Coordinates of N, CA and C in Angstrom, one line a residue:
M1 N 0.8 -1.1 0.1 CA -0.1 0.1 -0.3 C 0.7 1.3 0.2
A2 N 0.6 2.4 -0.7 CA 1.2 3.4 -0.9 C 1.1 4.2 0.1
T3 N 2.3 5.1 0.5 CA 1.9 6.1 1.6 C 1.7 7.4 0.9
T4 N 1.1 8.0 2.0 CA 0.6 9.3 1.6 C 1.6 10.1 0.5
A5 N 2.7 10.3 1.1 CA 3.9 10.7 0.3 C 3.8 10.1 -0.7
E6 N 3.9 8.8 -1.0 CA 4.0 8.5 -2.4 C 3.1 8.6 -3.4
L7 N 1.5 8.9 -3.0 CA 0.3 8.9 -3.6 C 0.9 10.6 -4.4
L8 N 0.9 11.2 -3.0 CA 1.2 12.9 -3.7 C 2.2 12.8 -5.0
R9 N 3.3 12.1 -4.7 CA 4.8 12.3 -5.7 C 3.8 11.7 -7.0
A10 N 3.0 10.3 -6.7 CA 2.5 9.7 -8.4 C 1.7 10.6 -9.1
N11 N 0.9 11.4 -8.2 CA 0.0 12.2 -8.7 C 0.6 13.5 -9.6
L12 N 1.6 14.0 -9.0 CA 2.4 15.2 -9.3 C 3.3 14.7 -10.7
H13 N 3.9 13.6 -10.4 CA 4.9 13.2 -11.5 C 4.6 12.2 -12.6
Q14 N 3.3 11.5 -12.2 CA 3.2 10.3 -13.2 C 1.7 10.9 -13.9
V15 N 0.7 11.4 -13.0 CA -0.8 11.7 -13.3 C -0.7 12.8 -14.0
F16 N 0.3 13.8 -13.8 CA 0.5 15.2 -14.3 C 1.9 15.2 -14.9
G17 N 2.6 13.9 -15.0 CA 3.6 14.1 -16.0 C 3.6 14.0 -17.3
R18 N 4.7 14.4 -18.3 CA 4.6 14.7 -19.7 C 4.4 13.1 -20.2
D19 N 4.7 12.0 -19.6 CA 4.7 10.8 -20.0 C 3.1 10.1 -20.1
A20 N 2.3 10.1 -21.1 CA 1.1 9.9 -21.4 C 0.9 8.2 -20.9
A21 N 1.9 7.7 -21.3 CA 1.7 6.0 -21.3 C 1.7 5.6 -19.7
L22 N 2.1 6.4 -18.8 CA 2.2 6.3 -17.2 C 1.0 6.9 -16.7
R23 N 0.3 7.6 -17.7 CA -0.7 8.3 -16.8 C -2.0 7.3 -16.3
R24 N -2.5 6.8 -17.2 CA -3.6 5.7 -16.9 C -3.5 4.5 -15.7
P25 N -2.3 4.1 -15.9 CA -1.9 3.1 -14.9 C -1.6 3.6 -13.3
A26 N -1.1 5.0 -13.6 CA -0.8 5.8 -12.2 C -2.3 6.2 -11.6
I27 N -3.0 6.6 -12.4 CA -4.5 6.8 -12.0 C -5.1 5.8 -11.2
E28 N -4.9 4.5 -12.0 CA -5.7 3.3 -11.1 C -5.0 2.9 -10.2
A29 N -3.5 3.1 -10.1 CA -2.9 2.7 -8.9 C -3.0 3.5 -7.6
S30 N -3.1 5.0 -7.9 CA -3.1 6.0 -7.1 C -4.7 6.3 -6.4
F31 N -5.6 6.5 -7.3 CA -6.9 7.0 -7.0 C -7.9 5.9 -6.9
A32 N -8.9 6.4 -6.0 CA -10.2 5.1 -6.1 C -11.0 5.3 -7.2
A33 N -11.8 4.5 -7.7 CA -12.6 4.4 -9.1 C -13.7 5.8 -8.7
E34 N -13.9 6.2 -7.9 CA -15.2 7.3 -7.8 C -14.2 8.3 -7.3
A35 N -12.8 8.7 -7.5 CA -12.5 10.0 -7.0 C -12.6 11.4 -7.8
T36 N -12.5 12.3 -6.8 CA -13.2 13.5 -7.3 C -11.5 14.5 -7.2
F37 N -11.7 15.2 -8.3 CA -10.4 16.5 -8.5 C -11.1 17.7 -9.0
T38 N -10.6 18.7 -8.0 CA -11.2 19.9 -8.0 C -10.0 21.0 -7.8
D39 N -10.1 21.8 -9.0 CA -9.0 23.1 -9.2 C -10.0 24.0 -9.4
P40 N -9.1 25.4 -9.3 CA -9.9 26.7 -9.3 C -11.3 26.8 -10.5
E41 N -10.6 25.7 -11.5 CA -11.5 26.1 -12.8 C -12.7 25.1 -13.2
H42 N -12.2 24.0 -12.4 CA -13.4 23.2 -12.8 C -13.4 22.0 -11.6
A43 N -14.3 20.9 -11.9 CA -14.4 19.8 -10.8 C -14.7 18.4 -11.6
T44 N -14.0 17.4 -11.5 CA -14.3 16.2 -12.1 C -14.5 15.1 -11.0
Q45 N -14.8 14.0 -11.9 CA -15.0 12.5 -11.2 C -14.3 11.2 -11.7
G46 N -13.9 10.3 -11.1 CA -13.4 9.2 -11.7 C -12.4 8.9 -12.7
W47 N -11.9 8.3 -12.6 CA -10.4 7.8 -13.5 C -10.3 8.3 -14.7
D48 N -11.7 8.3 -15.7 CA -11.7 8.9 -17.0 C -11.6 10.1 -17.1
G49 N -12.3 10.9 -15.9 CA -12.3 12.5 -15.7 C -11.2 13.1 -15.5
I50 N -10.3 12.3 -14.6 CA -9.2 12.8 -14.0 C -8.0 12.7 -15.2
E51 N -7.9 11.4 -15.9 CA -7.2 11.3 -16.9 C -7.3 12.3 -18.3
Q52 N -8.5 12.5 -18.5 CA -8.8 13.7 -19.4 C -8.7 14.9 -18.9
T53 N -8.7 15.4 -17.8 CA -8.5 16.6 -17.3 C -6.9 16.8 -17.1
A54 N -6.1 16.1 -16.8 CA -4.6 16.0 -17.0 C -4.1 16.0 -18.5
A55 N -4.8 15.4 -19.0 CA -4.1 15.3 -20.6 C -4.7 16.6 -21.3
A56 N -5.6 17.0 -21.0 CA -6.1 18.3 -21.6 C -5.3 19.3 -21.1
F57 N -5.0 19.8 -19.9 CA -4.1 20.6 -19.2 C -2.9 20.6 -19.8
L58 N -2.3 19.4 -20.0 CA -0.8 19.3 -20.2 C -0.8 19.3 -22.1
D59 N -1.9 19.2 -22.5 CA -1.7 19.5 -24.0 C -1.7 21.0 -24.3
A60 N -2.4 21.5 -23.6 CA -2.9 22.9 -23.7 C -1.4 24.1 -23.2
A61 N -0.4 23.5 -22.5 CA 0.5 24.3 -22.0 C 1.6 23.9 -22.9
P62 N 2.6 24.9 -22.8 CA 3.7 24.7 -23.7 C 4.6 23.3 -23.4
A63 N 5.4 22.9 -24.4 CA 5.9 21.7 -24.1 C 6.8 21.7 -23.2
D64 N 7.7 22.6 -22.8 CA 8.7 22.6 -21.8 C 8.3 22.9 -20.5
F65 N 6.7 23.0 -20.4 CA 6.5 23.0 -18.9 C 6.1 22.0 -18.3
V66 N 6.8 22.1 -16.8 CA 6.6 20.6 -16.2 C 6.5 21.0 -14.9
F67 N 5.7 20.0 -14.1 CA 5.5 20.2 -12.6 C 6.8 19.7 -11.7
V68 N 7.4 20.5 -10.7 CA 8.2 20.3 -9.8 C 7.7 20.6 -8.5
E69 N 8.3 19.7 -7.7 CA 8.0 19.8 -6.2 C 8.6 21.3 -5.8
D70 N 7.9 21.7 -4.8 CA 8.3 23.2 -4.3 C 8.3 23.4 -2.9
G71 N 8.5 22.3 -2.2 CA 8.6 22.9 -0.7 C 8.3 21.3 -0.2
P72 N 8.2 21.4 1.2 CA 7.8 20.0 1.7 C 6.7 19.4 1.8
I73 N 6.7 18.0 1.8 CA 5.2 17.2 1.6 C 4.9 17.3 3.1
Y74 N 3.5 17.5 3.2 CA 2.9 17.5 4.7 C 1.9 16.5 4.7
T75 N 2.2 15.6 5.8 CA 1.0 14.4 5.8 C 0.2 14.2 7.2
G76 N -1.0 13.9 6.9 CA -1.5 13.7 8.7 C -2.3 12.3 8.3
T77 N -3.5 11.9 9.1 CA -4.1 10.9 9.2 C -5.2 11.1 8.2
G78 N -5.0 10.4 7.3 CA -6.0 10.3 5.9 C -5.8 11.5 5.1
S79 N -4.6 12.2 5.1 CA -4.7 13.6 4.2 C -3.2 13.9 4.1
G80 N -2.7 14.9 3.0 CA -1.6 15.0 2.6 C -1.6 16.2 1.6
A81 N -0.6 17.2 1.8 CA -0.2 18.3 0.8 C 0.9 18.3 0.3
L82 N 1.1 18.7 -1.1 CA 2.4 18.8 -1.7 C 2.4 20.3 -2.5
P83 N 3.5 21.1 -2.2 CA 3.2 22.3 -3.0 C 4.2 22.0 -4.0
W84 N 3.5 22.9 -5.3 CA 4.3 22.3 -6.6 C 4.5 23.9 -7.3
A85 N 5.1 23.5 -8.5 CA 5.6 24.8 -9.5 C 5.5 24.1 -10.7
F86 N 5.1 25.2 -11.5 CA 4.8 24.5 -13.0 C 5.2 25.9 -14.0
G87 N 5.9 25.0 -14.9 CA 6.6 26.0 -16.0 C 7.7 25.3 -16.6
P88 N 8.5 26.3 -17.4 CA 10.0 25.8 -17.7 C 10.7 25.4 -16.5
A89 N 11.9 24.4 -17.0 CA 12.8 24.0 -15.9 C 13.2 25.2 -15.1
G90 N 13.2 25.5 -13.9 CA 14.0 26.6 -13.1 C 13.6 27.8 -13.4
A91 N 12.2 28.1 -14.2 CA 11.7 29.3 -14.3 C 10.3 28.9 -14.0
P92 N 9.7 28.9 -13.1 CA 7.9 28.5 -13.1 C 7.0 29.7 -13.2
V93 N 6.0 29.5 -13.8 CA 5.2 30.7 -13.8 C 3.9 30.5 -13.0
V94 N 3.6 29.4 -12.1 CA 2.5 29.3 -11.4 C 3.0 28.3 -10.3
H95 N 2.6 28.8 -9.1 CA 3.0 28.1 -8.1 C 1.5 27.5 -7.1
G96 N 1.3 26.3 -6.8 CA 0.1 25.9 -6.0 C 0.7 24.7 -4.8
I97 N -0.9 24.0 -4.6 CA -0.2 23.0 -3.6 C -1.6 21.9 -4.0
D98 N -1.2 20.8 -3.9 CA -2.3 19.5 -4.3 C -2.4 18.8 -2.4
I99 N -3.7 19.1 -2.3 CA -4.4 18.6 -0.9 C -5.1 17.3 -1.2
I100 N -4.6 16.3 -0.7 CA -5.1 14.7 -0.9 C -6.1 14.5 0.5
T101 N -7.2 13.8 0.0 CA -7.6 12.7 1.1 C -7.4 11.3 0.7
V102 N -7.2 10.9 1.7 CA -6.7 9.3 1.2 C -7.8 8.3 2.3
R103 N -7.9 7.3 1.4 CA -8.7 5.9 2.3 C -8.6 5.1 1.8
D104 N -8.1 3.9 2.5 CA -7.6 2.8 2.2 C -6.5 2.5 1.1
G105 N -5.7 3.3 1.1 CA -4.3 3.5 0.5 C -4.6 4.2 -1.0
K106 N -5.9 4.8 -1.2 CA -6.0 5.4 -2.4 C -6.5 6.8 -2.1
I107 N -6.1 7.6 -3.3 CA -6.7 8.9 -3.1 C -7.9 9.2 -3.4
V108 N -8.8 9.7 -2.5 CA -10.5 9.9 -2.9 C -11.0 11.2 -3.3
A109 N -10.0 12.2 -2.8 CA -10.4 13.5 -3.2 C -8.8 14.1 -3.5
L110 N -8.9 14.9 -4.4 CA -7.7 15.8 -4.8 C -8.3 17.2 -4.8
N111 N -7.7 18.2 -4.0 CA -7.9 19.7 -4.4 C -6.6 20.1 -4.8
T112 N -6.8 21.1 -5.6 CA -5.5 21.7 -6.1 C -5.7 23.3 -5.7
L113 N -5.1 24.0 -5.1 CA -4.9 25.5 -5.0 C -3.6 26.0 -5.8
V114 N -4.3 27.5 -6.0 CA -3.4 27.9 -7.0 C -2.9 29.2 -6.3
H115 N -1.8 29.5 -6.2 CA -1.1 30.9 -5.7 C -1.8 32.2 -6.9
Q116 N -2.2 33.1 -6.2 CA -3.1 34.3 -6.7 C -1.8 35.4 -6.9

């Protein structure tokens, strides 16, 4: 069973990573089938919705933009948070934080907050 920190990293680096072949297996390994994902612009539910959201977001971004960890991971009982940055390597243009709720070793809710 994955730790909360491992789930946070899998989401950032595989689900929202540039290797599309890793995306669906990472989603199914890390998220409950009915998981929700909410960011400042919309919300979705389930593996298909999460996969489509990640793909659409990355397809719309410049090819050299990547997510990187931007601070320590925080974990608690059934929850965790990971600060991130997004943009060209070494020159991020957006900062945010992913907050997850975990049940039975899977993410059941992912909330993304963006620095304004």
